[in-house]
Coordinates of C-alpha atoms in Angstrom, one line a residue:
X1 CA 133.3 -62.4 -193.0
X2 CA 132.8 -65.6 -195.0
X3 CA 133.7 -65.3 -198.7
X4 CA 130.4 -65.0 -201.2
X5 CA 130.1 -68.3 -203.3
X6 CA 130.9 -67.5 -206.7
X7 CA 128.4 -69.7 -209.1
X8 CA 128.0 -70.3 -212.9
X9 CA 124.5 -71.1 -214.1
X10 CA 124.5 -73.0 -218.0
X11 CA 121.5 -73.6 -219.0
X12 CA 120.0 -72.9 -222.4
X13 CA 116.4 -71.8 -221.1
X14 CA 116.9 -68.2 -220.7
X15 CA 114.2 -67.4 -218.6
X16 CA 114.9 -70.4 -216.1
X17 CA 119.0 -69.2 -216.4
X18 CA 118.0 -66.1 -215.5
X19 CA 115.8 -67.0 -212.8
X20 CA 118.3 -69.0 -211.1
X21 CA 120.5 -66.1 -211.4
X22 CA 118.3 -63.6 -210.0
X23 CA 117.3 -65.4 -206.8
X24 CA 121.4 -66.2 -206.0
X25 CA 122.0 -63.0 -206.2
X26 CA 119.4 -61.9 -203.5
X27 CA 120.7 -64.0 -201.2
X28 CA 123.2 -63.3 -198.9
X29 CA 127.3 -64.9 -199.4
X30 CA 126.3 -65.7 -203.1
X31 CA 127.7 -64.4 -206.5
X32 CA 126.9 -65.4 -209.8
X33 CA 130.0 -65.2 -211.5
X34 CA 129.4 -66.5 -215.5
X35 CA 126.3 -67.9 -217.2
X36 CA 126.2 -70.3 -220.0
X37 CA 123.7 -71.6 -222.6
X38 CA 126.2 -74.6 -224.1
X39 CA 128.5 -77.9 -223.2
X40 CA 131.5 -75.1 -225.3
X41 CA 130.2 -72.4 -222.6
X42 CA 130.4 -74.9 -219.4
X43 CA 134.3 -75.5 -220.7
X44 CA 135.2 -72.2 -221.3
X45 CA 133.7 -70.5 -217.8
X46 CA 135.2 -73.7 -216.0
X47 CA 138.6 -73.3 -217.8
X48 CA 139.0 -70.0 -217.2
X49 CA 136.6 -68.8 -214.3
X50 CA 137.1 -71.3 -212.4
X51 CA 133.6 -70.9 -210.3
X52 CA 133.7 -72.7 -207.0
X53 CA 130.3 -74.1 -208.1
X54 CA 128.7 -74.7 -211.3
X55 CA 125.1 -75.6 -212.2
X56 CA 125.0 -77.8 -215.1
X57 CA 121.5 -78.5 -217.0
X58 CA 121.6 -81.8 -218.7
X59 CA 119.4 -81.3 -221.6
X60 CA 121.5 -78.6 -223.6
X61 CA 123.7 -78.1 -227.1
X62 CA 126.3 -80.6 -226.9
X63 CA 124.7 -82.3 -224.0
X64 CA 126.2 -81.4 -220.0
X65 CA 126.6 -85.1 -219.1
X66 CA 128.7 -84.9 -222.5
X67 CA 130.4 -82.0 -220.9
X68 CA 131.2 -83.6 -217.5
X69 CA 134.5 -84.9 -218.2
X70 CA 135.8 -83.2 -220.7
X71 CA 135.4 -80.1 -217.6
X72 CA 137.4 -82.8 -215.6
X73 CA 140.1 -83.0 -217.4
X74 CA 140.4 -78.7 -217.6
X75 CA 139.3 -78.0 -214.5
X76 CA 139.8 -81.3 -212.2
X77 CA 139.0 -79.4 -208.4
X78 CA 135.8 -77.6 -210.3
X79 CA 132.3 -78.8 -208.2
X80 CA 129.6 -79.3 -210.1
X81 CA 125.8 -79.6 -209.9
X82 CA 123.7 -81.1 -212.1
X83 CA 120.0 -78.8 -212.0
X84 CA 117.9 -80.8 -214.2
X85 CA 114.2 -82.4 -215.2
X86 CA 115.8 -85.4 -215.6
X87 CA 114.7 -88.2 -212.9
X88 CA 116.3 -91.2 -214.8
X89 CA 118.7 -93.2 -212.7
X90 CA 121.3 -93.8 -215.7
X91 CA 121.4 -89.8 -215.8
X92 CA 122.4 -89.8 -212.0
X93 CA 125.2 -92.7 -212.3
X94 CA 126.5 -91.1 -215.1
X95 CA 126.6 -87.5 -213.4
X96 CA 127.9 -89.0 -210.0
X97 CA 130.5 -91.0 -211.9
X98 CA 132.1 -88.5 -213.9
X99 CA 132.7 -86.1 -211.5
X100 CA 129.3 -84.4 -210.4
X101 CA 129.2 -83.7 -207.1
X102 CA 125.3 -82.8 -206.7
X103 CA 122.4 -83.7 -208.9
X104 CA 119.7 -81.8 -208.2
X105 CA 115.5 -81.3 -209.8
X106 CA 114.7 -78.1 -211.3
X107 CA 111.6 -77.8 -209.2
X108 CA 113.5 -77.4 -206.0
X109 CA 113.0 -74.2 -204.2
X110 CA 115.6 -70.9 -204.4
X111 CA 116.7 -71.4 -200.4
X112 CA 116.8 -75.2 -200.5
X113 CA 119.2 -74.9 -204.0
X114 CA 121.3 -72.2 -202.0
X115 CA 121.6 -75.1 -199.0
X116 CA 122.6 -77.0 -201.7
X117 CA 125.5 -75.0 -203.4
X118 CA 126.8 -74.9 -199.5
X119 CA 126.8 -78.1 -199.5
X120 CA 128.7 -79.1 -202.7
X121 CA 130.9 -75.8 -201.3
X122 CA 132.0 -76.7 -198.4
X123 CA 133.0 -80.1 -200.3
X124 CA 130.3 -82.4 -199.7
X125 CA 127.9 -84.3 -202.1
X126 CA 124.2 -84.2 -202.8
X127 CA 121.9 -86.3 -204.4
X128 CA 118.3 -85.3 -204.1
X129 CA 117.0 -87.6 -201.3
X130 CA 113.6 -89.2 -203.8
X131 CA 116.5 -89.9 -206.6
X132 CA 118.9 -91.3 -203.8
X133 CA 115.5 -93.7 -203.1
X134 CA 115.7 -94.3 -206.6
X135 CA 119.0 -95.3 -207.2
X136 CA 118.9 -97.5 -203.5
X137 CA 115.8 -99.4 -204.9
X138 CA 116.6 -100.1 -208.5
X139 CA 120.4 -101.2 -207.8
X140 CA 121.8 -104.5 -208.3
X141 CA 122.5 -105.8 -204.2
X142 CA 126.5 -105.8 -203.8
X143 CA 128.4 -109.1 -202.6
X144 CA 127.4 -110.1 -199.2
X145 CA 130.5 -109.4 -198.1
X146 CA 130.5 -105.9 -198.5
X147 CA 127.0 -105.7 -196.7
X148 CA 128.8 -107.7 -193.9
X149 CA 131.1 -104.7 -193.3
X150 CA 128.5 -102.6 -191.7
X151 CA 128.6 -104.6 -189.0
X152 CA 132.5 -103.0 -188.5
X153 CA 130.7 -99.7 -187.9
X154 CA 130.6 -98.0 -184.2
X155 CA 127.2 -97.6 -183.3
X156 CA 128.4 -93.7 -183.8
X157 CA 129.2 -94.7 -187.4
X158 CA 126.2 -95.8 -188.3
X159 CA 124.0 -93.2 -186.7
X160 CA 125.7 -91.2 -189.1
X161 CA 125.3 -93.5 -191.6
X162 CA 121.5 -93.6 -191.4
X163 CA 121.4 -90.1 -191.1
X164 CA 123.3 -89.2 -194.5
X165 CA 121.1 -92.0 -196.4
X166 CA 118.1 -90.1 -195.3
X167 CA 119.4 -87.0 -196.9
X168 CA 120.7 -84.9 -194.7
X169 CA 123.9 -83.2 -194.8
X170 CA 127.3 -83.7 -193.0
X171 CA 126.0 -80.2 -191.1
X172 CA 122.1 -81.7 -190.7
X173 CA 123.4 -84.5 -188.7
X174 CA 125.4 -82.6 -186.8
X175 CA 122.3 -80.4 -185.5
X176 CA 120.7 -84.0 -185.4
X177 CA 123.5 -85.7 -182.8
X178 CA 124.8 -82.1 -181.0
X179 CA 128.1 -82.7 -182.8
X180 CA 131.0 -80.4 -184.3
X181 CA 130.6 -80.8 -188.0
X182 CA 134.3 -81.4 -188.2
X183 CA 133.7 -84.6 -185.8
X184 CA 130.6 -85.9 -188.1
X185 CA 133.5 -85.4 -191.5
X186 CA 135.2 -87.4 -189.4
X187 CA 132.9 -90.0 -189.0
X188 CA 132.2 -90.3 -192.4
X189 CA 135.9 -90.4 -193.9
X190 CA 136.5 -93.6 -191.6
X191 CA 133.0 -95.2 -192.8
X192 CA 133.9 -94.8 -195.8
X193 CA 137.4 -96.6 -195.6
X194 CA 135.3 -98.7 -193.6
X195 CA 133.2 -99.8 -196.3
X196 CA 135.6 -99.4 -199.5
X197 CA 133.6 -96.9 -200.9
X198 CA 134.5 -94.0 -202.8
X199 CA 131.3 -91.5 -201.5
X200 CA 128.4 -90.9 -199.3
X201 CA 126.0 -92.1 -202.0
X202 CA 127.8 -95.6 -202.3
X203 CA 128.1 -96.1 -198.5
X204 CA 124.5 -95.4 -198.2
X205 CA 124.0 -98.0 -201.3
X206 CA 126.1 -100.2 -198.8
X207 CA 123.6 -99.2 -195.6
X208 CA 120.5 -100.2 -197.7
X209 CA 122.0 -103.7 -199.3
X210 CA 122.8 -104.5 -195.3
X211 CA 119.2 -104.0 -194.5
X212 CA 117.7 -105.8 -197.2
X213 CA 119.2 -109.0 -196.5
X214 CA 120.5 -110.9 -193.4
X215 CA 124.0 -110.4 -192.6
X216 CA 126.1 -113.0 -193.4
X217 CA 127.6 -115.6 -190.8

């Protein structure tokens, strides 16, 4: 039998907190372990709970992009999500690069966020796919060069590649190709060394540049 999920929830609407916790805890595999109103209560439950995920609001006393590394640096293995309003792309850089592993909207259904928490779980990152859009669109193109490396990828690879971009998770595109899950990890840890990138979000950053512009000769 697979382990439950054990889950903190800080955010300093009580209602919405509450909420969240509730509809875990009616579904199956899920346990909500510590709640939190405060950046001090994200430290504390992260230091000394050690959830396997937590749901960080951004919009809270002391601030939880504030809180972000200062969990890091207690806690370095802890997975985070971001469940926020916030749809401003600064927000999602600064989530994704201090150690956020999913950044999530708060209007986002109580199966789709349990997918999600799966997801981060199992040790893979999510970026809602319309902020993902976002970020692709509004980013500054990188050197040709590193555009040119696509053209390094199998035509496996970057299946895979166009998959992720869209959204979809490692286990999605797996259903999608009629792979092992293992075999589409895989695929992604060598497109990433392929690329020099550090996560699915930049590789997919990579994917879009590529398209956007002519390869180079």
């Amino acid at each position: 039998m697979t382990a439950e999920i054990r889950v903190a929830v800080i955010d300093d609407h009580p209602l919405f907190r509450e909420g969240v916790t509730r509809s875990l805890s009616e579904i199956d595999g899920f346990a909500v372990v510590a709640e939190g109103d405060s950046h001090d209560d994200a430290l504390r439950i992260a230091e000394n709970l050690k959830p396997d995920v937590m749901l960080l609001d951004i919009s809270m006393p002391g601030g939880g992009l504030a809180a972000l590394p200062l969990i890091m640096e207690v806690a370095p293995s802890q997975k985070i999500v971001m469940l926020t309003v916030s749809e401003a792309g600064d927000d999602v850089t600064a989530a994704l690069q201090n150690g956020a592993r999913g950044y999530v909207l708060k209007g986002v259904g109580s199966r789709a966020l349990a997918d999600i928490i799966r997801t981060v779980a199992s040790g893979e990152s999510y970026v809602a796919p319309t902020l993902s859009a976002k970020l692709l669109s509004s980013r500054a193109p990188e050197p040709a060069r590193k555009s040119d490396l696509i053209r390094d990828l199998t035509i496996r690879e970057k299946e895979v590649l166009n998959l992720v971009a869209s959204g979809m998770s490692n286990k999605q595109v797996a259903r999608r190709l009629n792979l092992h899950e293992k075999t589409v990890k895989h695929h992604m840890t060598q497109i990433m060394a392929k690329l020099d990138v550090a996560n699915r979000t930049e590789a997919a950053m990579v994917l879009r540049d590529a398209l956007d512009r002519p390869l180079s000769q």
